């Protein structure tokens, strides 16, 4: 099979003249398409979807809009423009020129990090596979599909690095990325959150708000990497990732808005009465947040980690926005941690996961403020809050330490008994599922969500973003 490379696979890595890369892709690309057919969005192959496609890295090229059938989407390979004379910005190699090839002694460390990032991309497509069948509007359906094709492209981005820089091992890892599946008993995805089912749209918005935001911080720290092709790849991915978090933030905002409208109509905040009107009561929204936020916190790893220390020391992975710090070496700096045993002082390099988790939590708070403002303006004293980072953790110092969402220690018995008040219970999930009815008339919204403020790319909200055919 021959592929017209620049046509089919938009890229800025000179694919047309790279025989080795072509050969690797000729093998992998048909398998990717099989995977997409089997694990990608259900019943979507014939639909014309108004999507943006990256065909270049400049302001015009990165978002080219038009109606596309998803199996024909042009998944491309892009690295952000190189920075002239870039040097390593942190760790023991601080100030040395960045690497264009992987240093031999760091090969397995880089491979593991690229595979772990790469694994999350197809995982989320698998998690979201059935959501299209219950979309609240064509606008939302289009956004779901946009996120899906871009996660597909992010997989391509990581596969490119594996093919171009890791030889045979890299090709094998690229195959494996299509063999593990989200939630699979025998071959699950690597990270826990990416094996959690996303079976309703409230979960989807929570996932794009909280879990894609973890992605943002991982990409930001890899964008600092001393391995320049990885840094440039991640820098470009961040431009796309921003849209995924927009979907989450505006999605949750629109659910809250609709709930407030219903509360006003019925003059009550009684969850049962709000539900009877077909909206999601605020305490249920809070429980969904508790679930997805705590699950996403685990993705940053243990508070104290020698792996994180060596990634930083070796120039593999920096801190998000490394330039905001003064000390980029952190050779003898220390960090104060709260552990179940009390305060502990550890070396800053060992605490890099915790530093990153801290930046992430701050970023999560911005949306909370906006939603709470809307709730306050509507005259209610209910406040959505992020649970404590000690609550419901499955990784790190707080594993097996039962606390309530505010981080206060409680007995194991209370912890288990009250969990259904804190994260979605069976009946919460059943209720949210009961709201998930497909709405596909242009401009119409399901009753549990307010319309968006504006459409995509200056088009009206009632534009037919997806022609289902
Ligand atoms: Fe992604
Ligand atoms: Fe994403």
mmCIF file of N, CA and C in Angstrom, residues 37-140:
data_model
loop_
_atom_site.group_PDB
_atom_site.id
_atom_site.type_symbol
_atom_site.label_atom_id
_atom_site.label_comp_id
_atom_site.label_asym_id
_atom_site.label_seq_id
_atom_site.Cartn_x
_atom_site.Cartn_y
_atom_site.Cartn_z
ATOM 1 N N UNK A 37 -12.021 1.896 14.366
ATOM 2 C CA UNK A 37 -13.304 1.297 13.979
ATOM 3 C C UNK A 37 -13.915 0.519 15.142
ATOM 4 N N UNK A 38 -13.061 -0.204 15.833
ATOM 5 C CA UNK A 38 -13.550 -1.092 16.887
ATOM 6 C C UNK A 38 -13.776 -0.358 18.205
ATOM 7 N N UNK A 39 -12.872 0.542 18.559
ATOM 8 C CA UNK A 39 -12.896 1.147 19.894
ATOM 9 C C UNK A 39 -13.266 2.631 19.878
ATOM 10 N N UNK A 40 -13.315 3.237 18.694
ATOM 11 C CA UNK A 40 -13.636 4.660 18.603
ATOM 12 C C UNK A 40 -15.128 4.896 18.788
ATOM 13 N N UNK A 41 -15.574 6.151 18.603
ATOM 14 C CA UNK A 41 -16.973 6.486 18.845
ATOM 15 C C UNK A 41 -17.936 5.560 18.077
ATOM 16 N N UNK A 42 -18.941 5.076 18.779
ATOM 17 C CA UNK A 42 -19.935 4.167 18.207
ATOM 18 C C UNK A 42 -20.770 4.846 17.121
ATOM 19 N N UNK A 43 -21.150 4.071 16.120
ATOM 20 C CA UNK A 43 -22.098 4.508 15.089
ATOM 21 C C UNK A 43 -21.808 5.908 14.565
ATOM 22 N N UNK A 44 -20.555 6.178 14.282
ATOM 23 C CA UNK A 44 -20.200 7.539 13.897
ATOM 24 C C UNK A 44 -19.545 7.604 12.526
ATOM 25 N N UNK A 45 -19.273 6.444 11.927
ATOM 26 C CA UNK A 45 -18.430 6.428 10.729
ATOM 27 C C UNK A 45 -19.027 7.216 9.565
ATOM 28 N N UNK A 46 -20.358 7.233 9.458
ATOM 29 C CA UNK A 46 -20.974 7.884 8.296
ATOM 30 C C UNK A 46 -21.251 9.366 8.531
ATOM 31 N N UNK A 47 -21.097 9.822 9.759
ATOM 32 C CA UNK A 47 -21.480 11.201 10.081
ATOM 33 C C UNK A 47 -20.488 12.207 9.509
ATOM 34 N N UNK A 48 -21.036 13.333 9.023
ATOM 35 C CA UNK A 48 -20.182 14.467 8.643
ATOM 36 C C UNK A 48 -20.082 15.371 9.853
ATOM 37 N N UNK A 49 -18.868 15.551 10.338
ATOM 38 C CA UNK A 49 -18.665 16.289 11.593
ATOM 39 C C UNK A 49 -17.856 17.544 11.324
ATOM 40 N N UNK A 50 -18.331 18.658 11.876
ATOM 41 C CA UNK A 50 -17.621 19.925 11.704
ATOM 42 C C UNK A 50 -16.425 19.943 12.655
ATOM 43 N N UNK A 51 -15.255 19.596 12.115
ATOM 44 C CA UNK A 51 -14.071 19.417 12.957
ATOM 45 C C UNK A 51 -12.944 20.353 12.560
ATOM 46 N N UNK A 52 -12.087 20.601 13.506
ATOM 47 C CA UNK A 52 -10.853 21.290 13.151
ATOM 48 C C UNK A 52 -9.764 20.238 13.016
ATOM 49 N N UNK A 53 -8.909 20.474 12.036
ATOM 50 C CA UNK A 53 -7.787 19.573 11.784
ATOM 51 C C UNK A 53 -6.519 20.401 11.811
ATOM 52 N N UNK A 54 -5.489 19.895 12.450
ATOM 53 C CA UNK A 54 -4.200 20.588 12.426
ATOM 54 C C UNK A 54 -3.506 20.247 11.117
ATOM 55 N N UNK A 55 -3.220 21.284 10.314
ATOM 56 C CA UNK A 55 -2.472 21.027 9.081
ATOM 57 C C UNK A 55 -1.155 21.794 9.072
ATOM 58 N N UNK A 56 -0.877 22.504 10.160
ATOM 59 C CA UNK A 56 0.385 23.230 10.298
ATOM 60 C C UNK A 56 0.492 23.692 11.740
ATOM 61 N N UNK A 57 1.629 24.293 12.103
ATOM 62 C CA UNK A 57 1.776 24.692 13.497
ATOM 63 C C UNK A 57 1.610 26.207 13.694
ATOM 64 N N UNK A 58 1.437 26.934 12.588
ATOM 65 C CA UNK A 58 1.285 28.389 12.746
ATOM 66 C C UNK A 58 -0.172 28.736 13.065
ATOM 67 N N UNK A 59 -0.443 30.022 13.242
ATOM 68 C CA UNK A 59 -1.757 30.479 13.690
ATOM 69 C C UNK A 59 -2.874 30.001 12.765
ATOM 70 N N UNK A 60 -2.638 29.964 11.447
ATOM 71 C CA UNK A 60 -3.703 29.530 10.531
ATOM 72 C C UNK A 60 -3.800 28.014 10.450
ATOM 73 N N UNK A 61 -2.643 27.375 10.499
ATOM 74 C CA UNK A 61 -2.608 25.944 10.201
ATOM 75 C C UNK A 61 -3.118 25.035 11.295
ATOM 76 N N UNK A 62 -3.065 25.505 12.536
ATOM 77 C CA UNK A 62 -3.304 24.531 13.606
ATOM 78 C C UNK A 62 -4.777 24.215 13.779
ATOM 79 N N UNK A 63 -5.654 25.061 13.209
ATOM 80 C CA UNK A 63 -7.083 24.797 13.343
ATOM 81 C C UNK A 63 -7.779 25.093 12.028
ATOM 82 N N UNK A 64 -7.831 24.081 11.152
ATOM 83 C CA UNK A 64 -8.489 24.257 9.866
ATOM 84 C C UNK A 64 -9.842 23.537 9.955
ATOM 85 N N UNK A 65 -10.954 24.299 9.791
ATOM 86 C CA UNK A 65 -12.293 23.769 10.063
ATOM 87 C C UNK A 65 -13.002 23.269 8.808
ATOM 88 N N UNK A 66 -13.776 22.236 8.952
ATOM 89 C CA UNK A 66 -14.603 21.757 7.854
ATOM 90 C C UNK A 66 -15.286 20.448 8.212
ATOM 91 N N UNK A 67 -16.297 20.061 7.401
ATOM 92 C CA UNK A 67 -17.027 18.819 7.673
ATOM 93 C C UNK A 67 -16.193 17.621 7.221
ATOM 94 N N UNK A 68 -16.032 16.647 8.084
ATOM 95 C CA UNK A 68 -15.188 15.484 7.824
ATOM 96 C C UNK A 68 -15.895 14.228 8.337
ATOM 97 N N UNK A 69 -15.724 13.130 7.633
ATOM 98 C CA UNK A 69 -16.119 11.838 8.212
ATOM 99 C C UNK A 69 -14.939 11.368 9.052
ATOM 100 N N UNK A 70 -15.208 10.962 10.286
ATOM 101 C CA UNK A 70 -14.082 10.720 11.192
ATOM 102 C C UNK A 70 -13.065 9.678 10.739
ATOM 103 N N UNK A 71 -13.512 8.568 10.095
ATOM 104 C CA UNK A 71 -12.464 7.629 9.649
ATOM 105 C C UNK A 71 -11.526 8.266 8.614
ATOM 106 N N UNK A 72 -11.979 9.374 7.969
ATOM 107 C CA UNK A 72 -11.115 10.066 6.999
ATOM 108 C C UNK A 72 -10.332 11.213 7.639
ATOM 109 N N UNK A 73 -10.458 11.370 8.939
ATOM 110 C CA UNK A 73 -9.753 12.472 9.608
ATOM 111 C C UNK A 73 -8.258 12.355 9.326
ATOM 112 N N UNK A 74 -7.632 13.491 9.086
ATOM 113 C CA UNK A 74 -6.202 13.444 8.767
ATOM 114 C C UNK A 74 -5.385 13.633 10.043
ATOM 115 N N UNK A 75 -5.129 12.514 10.722
ATOM 116 C CA UNK A 75 -4.303 12.564 11.923
ATOM 117 C C UNK A 75 -2.879 12.892 11.494
ATOM 118 N N UNK A 76 -2.350 13.962 12.011
ATOM 119 C CA UNK A 76 -1.045 14.420 11.546
ATOM 120 C C UNK A 76 0.016 14.365 12.633
ATOM 121 N N UNK A 77 1.217 14.737 12.245
ATOM 122 C CA UNK A 77 2.355 14.703 13.175
ATOM 123 C C UNK A 77 3.000 16.083 13.198
ATOM 124 N N UNK A 78 2.898 16.729 14.341
ATOM 125 C CA UNK A 78 3.432 18.087 14.430
ATOM 126 C C UNK A 78 4.261 18.312 15.676
ATOM 127 N N UNK A 79 5.362 19.003 15.485
ATOM 128 C CA UNK A 79 6.179 19.472 16.588
ATOM 129 C C UNK A 79 6.136 20.996 16.534
ATOM 130 N N UNK A 80 6.009 21.643 17.685
ATOM 131 C CA UNK A 80 6.066 23.103 17.695
ATOM 132 C C UNK A 80 7.416 23.546 17.130
ATOM 133 N N UNK A 81 7.455 24.755 16.584
ATOM 134 C CA UNK A 81 8.703 25.274 15.998
ATOM 135 C C UNK A 81 9.845 25.182 17.002
ATOM 136 N N UNK A 82 11.034 24.837 16.507
ATOM 137 C CA UNK A 82 12.162 24.759 17.447
ATOM 138 C C UNK A 82 12.534 26.135 18.002
ATOM 139 N N UNK A 83 13.038 26.161 19.218
ATOM 140 C CA UNK A 83 13.567 27.401 19.800
ATOM 141 C C UNK A 83 15.070 27.377 19.551
ATOM 142 N N UNK A 84 15.581 28.451 18.912
ATOM 143 C CA UNK A 84 16.999 28.466 18.551
ATOM 144 C C UNK A 84 17.872 28.406 19.807
ATOM 145 N N UNK A 85 18.911 27.613 19.765
ATOM 146 C CA UNK A 85 19.890 27.507 20.866
ATOM 147 C C UNK A 85 19.256 27.172 22.202
ATOM 148 N N UNK A 86 18.197 26.373 22.171
ATOM 149 C CA UNK A 86 17.533 26.036 23.432
ATOM 150 C C UNK A 86 18.476 25.206 24.313
ATOM 151 N N UNK A 87 18.455 25.532 25.586
ATOM 152 C CA UNK A 87 19.266 24.760 26.524
ATOM 153 C C UNK A 87 18.359 24.091 27.550
ATOM 154 N N UNK A 88 18.895 23.117 28.250
ATOM 155 C CA UNK A 88 18.121 22.387 29.254
ATOM 156 C C UNK A 88 17.853 23.311 30.439
ATOM 157 N N UNK A 89 16.603 23.369 30.854
ATOM 158 C CA UNK A 89 16.196 24.398 31.809
ATOM 159 C C UNK A 89 16.175 23.977 33.261
ATOM 160 N N UNK A 90 16.628 22.767 33.583
ATOM 161 C CA UNK A 90 16.527 22.299 34.975
ATOM 162 C C UNK A 90 17.418 21.071 35.181
ATOM 163 N N UNK A 91 17.643 20.758 36.436
ATOM 164 C CA UNK A 91 18.331 19.513 36.781
ATOM 165 C C UNK A 91 19.844 19.582 36.631
ATOM 166 N N UNK A 92 20.476 18.415 36.642
ATOM 167 C CA UNK A 92 21.939 18.345 36.628
ATOM 168 C C UNK A 92 22.552 18.811 35.308
ATOM 169 N N UNK A 93 21.756 18.806 34.234
ATOM 170 C CA UNK A 93 22.281 19.240 32.928
ATOM 171 C C UNK A 93 21.893 20.675 32.612
ATOM 172 N N UNK A 94 21.461 21.404 33.637
ATOM 173 C CA UNK A 94 21.014 22.786 33.442
ATOM 174 C C UNK A 94 22.016 23.576 32.595
ATOM 175 N N UNK A 95 21.510 24.270 31.557
ATOM 176 C CA UNK A 95 22.362 25.133 30.740
ATOM 177 C C UNK A 95 23.042 24.437 29.575
ATOM 178 N N UNK A 96 23.038 23.102 29.548
ATOM 179 C CA UNK A 96 23.640 22.392 28.404
ATOM 180 C C UNK A 96 22.660 22.410 27.228
ATOM 181 N N UNK A 97 23.181 22.282 26.002
ATOM 182 C CA UNK A 97 22.273 22.265 24.842
ATOM 183 C C UNK A 97 21.284 21.089 24.942
ATOM 184 N N UNK A 98 20.044 21.291 24.479
ATOM 185 C CA UNK A 98 19.061 20.205 24.515
ATOM 186 C C UNK A 98 19.494 19.083 23.569
ATOM 187 N N UNK A 99 18.954 17.894 23.782
ATOM 188 C CA UNK A 99 19.292 16.722 22.967
ATOM 189 C C UNK A 99 18.308 16.570 21.811
ATOM 190 N N UNK A 100 18.858 16.297 20.630
ATOM 191 C CA UNK A 100 17.988 15.986 19.487
ATOM 192 C C UNK A 100 17.788 14.482 19.368
ATOM 193 N N UNK A 101 18.655 13.720 20.005
ATOM 194 C CA UNK A 101 18.499 12.260 20.085
ATOM 195 C C UNK A 101 18.447 11.882 21.562
ATOM 196 N N UNK A 102 17.815 10.756 21.853
ATOM 197 C CA UNK A 102 17.728 10.324 23.255
ATOM 198 C C UNK A 102 19.095 9.856 23.725
ATOM 199 N N UNK A 103 19.626 10.399 24.805
ATOM 200 C CA UNK A 103 20.895 9.882 25.340
ATOM 201 C C UNK A 103 20.714 8.420 25.744
ATOM 202 N N UNK A 104 21.680 7.586 25.373
ATOM 203 C CA UNK A 104 21.572 6.144 25.593
ATOM 204 C C UNK A 104 21.197 5.781 27.018
ATOM 205 N N UNK A 105 21.825 6.455 27.991
ATOM 206 C CA UNK A 105 21.596 6.054 29.387
ATOM 207 C C UNK A 105 20.206 6.456 29.879
ATOM 208 N N UNK A 106 19.491 7.299 29.107
ATOM 209 C CA UNK A 106 18.151 7.729 29.536
ATOM 210 C C UNK A 106 17.045 7.093 28.697
ATOM 211 N N UNK A 107 17.474 6.174 27.836
ATOM 212 C CA UNK A 107 16.549 5.604 26.879
ATOM 213 C C UNK A 107 15.319 4.964 27.528
ATOM 214 N N UNK A 108 15.539 4.149 28.525
ATOM 215 C CA UNK A 108 14.375 3.442 29.087
ATOM 216 C C UNK A 108 13.502 4.398 29.894
ATOM 217 N N UNK A 109 14.141 5.377 30.526
ATOM 218 C CA UNK A 109 13.346 6.365 31.266
ATOM 219 C C UNK A 109 12.433 7.158 30.323
ATOM 220 N N UNK A 110 13.002 7.595 29.197
ATOM 221 C CA UNK A 110 12.190 8.348 28.229
ATOM 222 C C UNK A 110 11.105 7.461 27.618
ATOM 223 N N UNK A 111 11.486 6.230 27.313
ATOM 224 C CA UNK A 111 10.511 5.352 26.678
ATOM 225 C C UNK A 111 9.317 5.138 27.601
ATOM 226 N N UNK A 112 9.608 4.913 28.874
ATOM 227 C CA UNK A 112 8.517 4.661 29.822
ATOM 228 C C UNK A 112 7.581 5.872 29.920
ATOM 229 N N UNK A 113 8.169 7.045 29.944
ATOM 230 C CA UNK A 113 7.369 8.253 30.104
ATOM 231 C C UNK A 113 6.511 8.522 28.858
ATOM 232 N N UNK A 114 7.071 8.261 27.677
ATOM 233 C CA UNK A 114 6.329 8.471 26.427
ATOM 234 C C UNK A 114 5.212 7.434 26.295
ATOM 235 N N UNK A 115 5.510 6.202 26.677
ATOM 236 C CA UNK A 115 4.492 5.153 26.604
ATOM 237 C C UNK A 115 3.357 5.446 27.587
ATOM 238 N N UNK A 116 3.706 5.902 28.785
ATOM 239 C CA UNK A 116 2.670 6.189 29.783
ATOM 240 C C UNK A 116 1.773 7.325 29.315
ATOM 241 N N UNK A 117 2.373 8.379 28.769
ATOM 242 C CA UNK A 117 1.563 9.481 28.227
ATOM 243 C C UNK A 117 0.733 8.974 27.049
ATOM 244 N N UNK A 118 1.392 8.250 26.127
ATOM 245 C CA UNK A 118 0.712 7.756 24.926
ATOM 246 C C UNK A 118 -0.485 6.869 25.262
ATOM 247 N N UNK A 119 -0.362 6.099 26.315
ATOM 248 C CA UNK A 119 -1.413 5.152 26.703
ATOM 249 C C UNK A 119 -2.705 5.851 27.120
ATOM 250 N N UNK A 120 -2.585 7.043 27.691
ATOM 251 C CA UNK A 120 -3.784 7.749 28.158
ATOM 252 C C UNK A 120 -4.640 8.239 26.987
ATOM 253 N N UNK A 121 -4.019 8.481 25.846
ATOM 254 C CA UNK A 121 -4.726 9.123 24.723
ATOM 255 C C UNK A 121 -5.797 8.195 24.135
ATOM 256 N N UNK A 122 -5.417 6.992 23.648
ATOM 257 C CA UNK A 122 -6.465 6.094 23.156
ATOM 258 C C UNK A 122 -7.380 5.621 24.283
ATOM 259 N N UNK A 123 -6.849 5.572 25.519
ATOM 260 C CA UNK A 123 -7.680 5.124 26.645
ATOM 261 C C UNK A 123 -8.916 6.002 26.760
ATOM 262 N N UNK A 124 -8.731 7.308 26.665
ATOM 263 C CA UNK A 124 -9.881 8.193 26.870
ATOM 264 C C UNK A 124 -10.886 8.056 25.726
ATOM 265 N N UNK A 125 -10.409 7.785 24.514
ATOM 266 C CA UNK A 125 -11.335 7.543 23.399
ATOM 267 C C UNK A 125 -12.182 6.301 23.706
ATOM 268 N N UNK A 126 -11.524 5.287 24.249
ATOM 269 C CA UNK A 126 -12.254 4.054 24.600
ATOM 270 C C UNK A 126 -13.275 4.319 25.702
ATOM 271 N N UNK A 127 -12.852 5.109 26.694
ATOM 272 C CA UNK A 127 -13.773 5.417 27.796
ATOM 273 C C UNK A 127 -15.018 6.142 27.304
ATOM 274 N N UNK A 128 -14.845 6.955 26.258
ATOM 275 C CA UNK A 128 -15.930 7.815 25.792
ATOM 276 C C UNK A 128 -16.700 7.217 24.618
ATOM 277 N N UNK A 129 -16.402 5.978 24.324
ATOM 278 C CA UNK A 129 -16.889 5.328 23.112
ATOM 279 C C UNK A 129 -18.399 5.436 22.891
ATOM 280 N N UNK A 130 -19.192 5.307 23.942
ATOM 281 C CA UNK A 130 -20.644 5.218 23.770
ATOM 282 C C UNK A 130 -21.386 6.524 24.050
ATOM 283 N N UNK A 131 -20.655 7.551 24.418
ATOM 284 C CA UNK A 131 -21.323 8.802 24.817
ATOM 285 C C UNK A 131 -22.138 9.432 23.687
ATOM 286 N N UNK A 132 -21.670 9.255 22.445
ATOM 287 C CA UNK A 132 -22.370 9.863 21.313
ATOM 288 C C UNK A 132 -23.821 9.410 21.222
ATOM 289 N N UNK A 133 -24.110 8.234 21.747
ATOM 290 C CA UNK A 133 -25.465 7.687 21.649
ATOM 291 C C UNK A 133 -26.445 8.419 22.562
ATOM 292 N N UNK A 134 -25.919 9.213 23.506
ATOM 293 C CA UNK A 134 -26.803 9.933 24.427
ATOM 294 C C UNK A 134 -26.454 11.420 24.477
ATOM 295 N N UNK A 135 -25.998 11.986 23.349
ATOM 296 C CA UNK A 135 -25.532 13.380 23.381
ATOM 297 C C UNK A 135 -26.685 14.338 23.715
ATOM 298 N N UNK A 136 -26.415 15.373 24.525
ATOM 299 C CA UNK A 136 -27.456 16.340 24.862
ATOM 300 C C UNK A 136 -27.750 17.338 23.739
ATOM 301 N N UNK A 137 -26.881 17.421 22.726
ATOM 302 C CA UNK A 137 -27.133 18.309 21.579
ATOM 303 C C UNK A 137 -26.116 17.986 20.488
ATOM 304 N N UNK A 138 -26.354 18.513 19.284
ATOM 305 C CA UNK A 138 -25.388 18.308 18.206
ATOM 306 C C UNK A 138 -24.106 19.070 18.478
ATOM 307 N N UNK A 139 -24.237 20.228 19.128
ATOM 308 C CA UNK A 139 -23.066 21.020 19.518
ATOM 309 C C UNK A 139 -22.156 20.177 20.418
ATOM 310 N N UNK A 140 -22.758 19.514 21.426
ATOM 311 C CA UNK A 140 -21.964 18.701 22.345
ATOM 312 C C UNK A 140 -21.397 17.465 21.658
#
